[in-house]
Coordinates of N, CA and C in Angstrom, one line a residue:
M516 N 13.8 -51.7 -26.3 CA 14.0 -52.8 -25.5 C 12.7 -53.0 -24.6
P517 N 12.1 -54.2 -24.6 CA 10.9 -54.4 -23.7 C 11.4 -54.4 -22.3
K518 N 10.5 -53.9 -21.4 CA 10.8 -53.9 -20.0 C 10.6 -55.3 -19.4
K519 N 11.5 -55.6 -18.5 CA 11.5 -56.9 -17.9 C 10.5 -56.8 -16.7
K520 N 9.9 -57.9 -16.4 CA 8.9 -58.0 -15.3 C 9.5 -58.6 -14.1
G521 N 8.8 -58.5 -13.0 CA 9.2 -59.1 -11.8 C 10.4 -58.4 -11.1
I522 N 11.0 -59.1 -10.2 CA 12.1 -58.6 -9.4 C 13.3 -58.2 -10.3
R523 N 13.6 -58.9 -11.4 CA 14.7 -58.6 -12.3 C 14.4 -57.2 -13.0
G524 N 13.1 -57.0 -13.3 CA 12.8 -55.7 -13.9 C 12.9 -54.6 -12.9
L525 N 12.5 -54.8 -11.6 CA 12.6 -53.8 -10.6 C 14.1 -53.5 -10.4
L526 N 14.9 -54.5 -10.3 CA 16.4 -54.2 -10.1 C 16.9 -53.4 -11.3
S527 N 16.5 -53.8 -12.5 CA 17.0 -53.1 -13.7 C 16.6 -51.6 -13.7
S528 N 15.4 -51.3 -13.5 CA 14.9 -49.9 -13.5 C 15.4 -49.1 -12.3
N529 N 15.5 -49.8 -11.1 CA 16.0 -49.1 -9.9 C 17.4 -48.8 -10.0
L530 N 18.2 -49.7 -10.5 CA 19.7 -49.6 -10.6 C 20.0 -48.4 -11.6
L531 N 19.3 -48.4 -12.7 CA 19.5 -47.3 -13.7 C 19.1 -46.0 -13.1
R532 N 17.9 -45.9 -12.5 CA 17.4 -44.7 -11.9 C 18.4 -44.1 -10.8
I533 N 18.7 -45.0 -9.9 CA 19.6 -44.5 -8.8 C 21.0 -44.2 -9.3
R534 N 21.5 -44.9 -10.2 CA 22.8 -44.6 -10.7 C 22.8 -43.2 -11.4
E535 N 21.8 -43.0 -12.2 CA 21.7 -41.7 -12.8 C 21.4 -40.5 -11.8
E536 N 20.6 -40.8 -10.8 CA 20.4 -39.8 -9.7 C 21.7 -39.4 -9.0
K537 N 22.5 -40.4 -8.8 CA 23.8 -40.2 -8.2 C 24.9 -39.5 -9.1
G538 N 24.5 -39.5 -10.4 CA 25.4 -38.9 -11.4 C 26.6 -39.8 -11.8
Y539 N 26.5 -41.1 -11.6 CA 27.6 -42.1 -12.0 C 27.4 -42.6 -13.4
S540 N 28.4 -42.8 -14.2 CA 28.4 -43.6 -15.4 C 28.5 -45.0 -14.9
L541 N 28.3 -45.9 -15.9 CA 28.5 -47.4 -15.5 C 30.0 -47.6 -15.1
R542 N 30.9 -47.0 -15.8 CA 32.3 -47.1 -15.5 C 32.7 -46.6 -14.2
E543 N 32.1 -45.4 -13.8 CA 32.3 -44.9 -12.5 C 31.8 -45.7 -11.4
L544 N 30.6 -46.3 -11.6 CA 30.0 -47.2 -10.6 C 30.8 -48.4 -10.4
A545 N 31.3 -49.0 -11.6 CA 32.1 -50.2 -11.5 C 33.4 -49.9 -10.8
A546 N 34.0 -48.7 -10.9 CA 35.2 -48.4 -10.1 C 35.0 -48.4 -8.6
R547 N 33.7 -48.1 -8.2 CA 33.4 -48.1 -6.8 C 33.1 -49.5 -6.2
C548 N 33.0 -50.4 -7.1 CA 32.7 -51.8 -6.7 C 34.0 -52.6 -6.7
E549 N 34.0 -53.7 -5.9 CA 35.2 -54.5 -5.9 C 35.1 -55.6 -6.9
K550 N 33.9 -56.2 -7.1 CA 33.8 -57.4 -7.9 C 32.9 -57.2 -9.2
A551 N 32.0 -56.3 -9.1 CA 31.1 -56.0 -10.2 C 31.8 -55.1 -11.2
D552 N 31.9 -55.5 -12.5 CA 32.5 -54.7 -13.4 C 31.5 -54.0 -14.4
N553 N 32.0 -53.2 -15.3 CA 31.1 -52.5 -16.2 C 30.1 -53.4 -17.0
S554 N 30.6 -54.6 -17.4 CA 29.8 -55.5 -18.1 C 28.7 -56.1 -17.2
D555 N 29.1 -56.5 -16.0 CA 28.1 -57.0 -15.1 C 26.9 -56.0 -14.9
L556 N 27.4 -54.7 -14.6 CA 26.4 -53.7 -14.3 C 25.5 -53.4 -15.5
S557 N 26.0 -53.5 -16.7 CA 25.2 -53.3 -17.9 C 24.1 -54.4 -18.0
K558 N 24.6 -55.6 -17.7 CA 23.6 -56.8 -17.8 C 22.5 -56.6 -16.7
Y559 N 22.9 -56.2 -15.5 CA 21.9 -56.0 -14.5 C 20.9 -54.9 -14.9
E560 N 21.4 -53.8 -15.5 CA 20.5 -52.7 -15.9 C 19.6 -53.1 -17.0
H561 N 20.0 -54.0 -17.8 CA 19.2 -54.5 -19.0 C 18.3 -55.7 -18.6
G562 N 18.5 -56.2 -17.4 CA 17.7 -57.3 -16.9 C 18.1 -58.6 -17.6
D563 N 19.4 -58.7 -18.1 CA 19.8 -59.8 -18.9 C 20.3 -61.0 -18.0
T564 N 20.5 -60.8 -16.7 CA 21.1 -61.9 -15.9 C 20.6 -61.7 -14.5
N565 N 20.7 -62.8 -13.8 CA 20.3 -62.8 -12.3 C 21.5 -62.2 -11.5
I566 N 21.2 -61.8 -10.3 CA 22.3 -61.2 -9.5 C 22.3 -62.0 -8.2
G567 N 23.5 -62.2 -7.7 CA 23.6 -62.8 -6.3 C 23.5 -61.8 -5.2
L568 N 23.2 -62.2 -4.1 CA 23.0 -61.3 -2.9 C 24.3 -60.5 -2.6
E569 N 25.5 -61.2 -2.7 CA 26.7 -60.5 -2.4 C 26.9 -59.3 -3.4
K570 N 26.7 -59.5 -4.7 CA 26.8 -58.5 -5.7 C 25.8 -57.4 -5.5
L571 N 24.5 -57.8 -5.1 CA 23.5 -56.8 -4.9 C 23.9 -55.9 -3.7
D572 N 24.5 -56.5 -2.7 CA 24.9 -55.7 -1.5 C 26.1 -54.8 -1.9
E573 N 27.0 -55.3 -2.7 CA 28.2 -54.6 -3.1 C 27.7 -53.3 -3.9
I574 N 26.8 -53.5 -4.8 CA 26.4 -52.4 -5.7 C 25.6 -51.4 -4.8
A575 N 24.8 -51.9 -3.9 CA 24.0 -51.0 -3.0 C 25.0 -50.1 -2.2
R576 N 26.0 -50.8 -1.7 CA 27.0 -50.0 -0.9 C 27.7 -49.0 -1.7
A577 N 28.1 -49.3 -3.0 CA 28.7 -48.4 -3.9 C 27.8 -47.2 -4.2
L578 N 26.5 -47.5 -4.2 CA 25.5 -46.4 -4.5 C 25.1 -45.7 -3.2
E579 N 25.5 -46.2 -2.1 CA 25.2 -45.6 -0.8 C 23.7 -45.7 -0.5
V580 N 23.1 -46.8 -0.9 CA 21.7 -47.1 -0.6 C 21.5 -48.4 0.0
L581 N 20.4 -48.7 0.6 CA 20.1 -50.1 1.1 C 19.8 -51.0 -0.1
A582 N 20.2 -52.3 0.0 CA 20.0 -53.2 -1.0 C 18.5 -53.3 -1.4
A583 N 17.6 -53.2 -0.4 CA 16.2 -53.2 -0.6 C 15.7 -52.2 -1.6
E584 N 16.4 -51.0 -1.6 CA 16.0 -50.0 -2.5 C 16.2 -50.4 -4.0
L585 N 17.1 -51.4 -4.2 CA 17.3 -51.8 -5.6 C 16.3 -52.8 -6.1
I586 N 15.5 -53.4 -5.2 CA 14.5 -54.4 -5.6 C 13.1 -54.1 -5.2
L587 N 12.8 -53.1 -4.5 CA 11.5 -52.7 -4.2 C 10.9 -51.8 -5.2
P588 N 9.6 -51.8 -5.4 CA 8.9 -50.9 -6.3 C 9.2 -49.4 -5.8
P589 N 9.5 -48.5 -6.8 CA 9.8 -47.1 -6.4 C 8.8 -46.4 -5.5
E590 N 7.6 -46.8 -5.5 CA 6.5 -46.2 -4.7 C 6.6 -46.6 -3.2
Y591 N 7.4 -47.6 -2.9 CA 7.6 -48.0 -1.5 C 8.6 -47.1 -0.9
E592 N 8.3 -46.7 0.4 CA 9.2 -45.9 1.1 C 9.8 -46.7 2.2
I593 N 11.1 -46.7 2.3 CA 11.8 -47.4 3.4 C 12.0 -46.5 4.6
R594 N 11.5 -46.9 5.7 CA 11.6 -46.1 6.9 C 12.8 -46.7 7.8
K595 N 13.6 -45.8 8.1 CA 14.8 -46.2 9.0 C 14.4 -45.9 10.4
K596 N 14.8 -46.9 11.3 CA 14.6 -46.7 12.7 C 15.5 -45.6 13.2
E597 N 15.0 -44.8 14.2 CA 15.8 -43.8 14.7 C 16.5 -44.2 16.0

């Protein structure tokens, strides 16, 4: 499968990477979400569809990360205020 470019590609690769780092299957992550289901998550990971801000936020909360972490290049470091 060719890699998607742009923000959709970043979301695709970051979502897959973070989900695997957390040890969740697609089904397990979907169970942690209220509205995003297994099919939605698969489409986002493959870069097959756009995502709305509400779903992006929901998935980020389910993964216990900031929504920005799903769309920024992995070399960016997010600094939290103390």
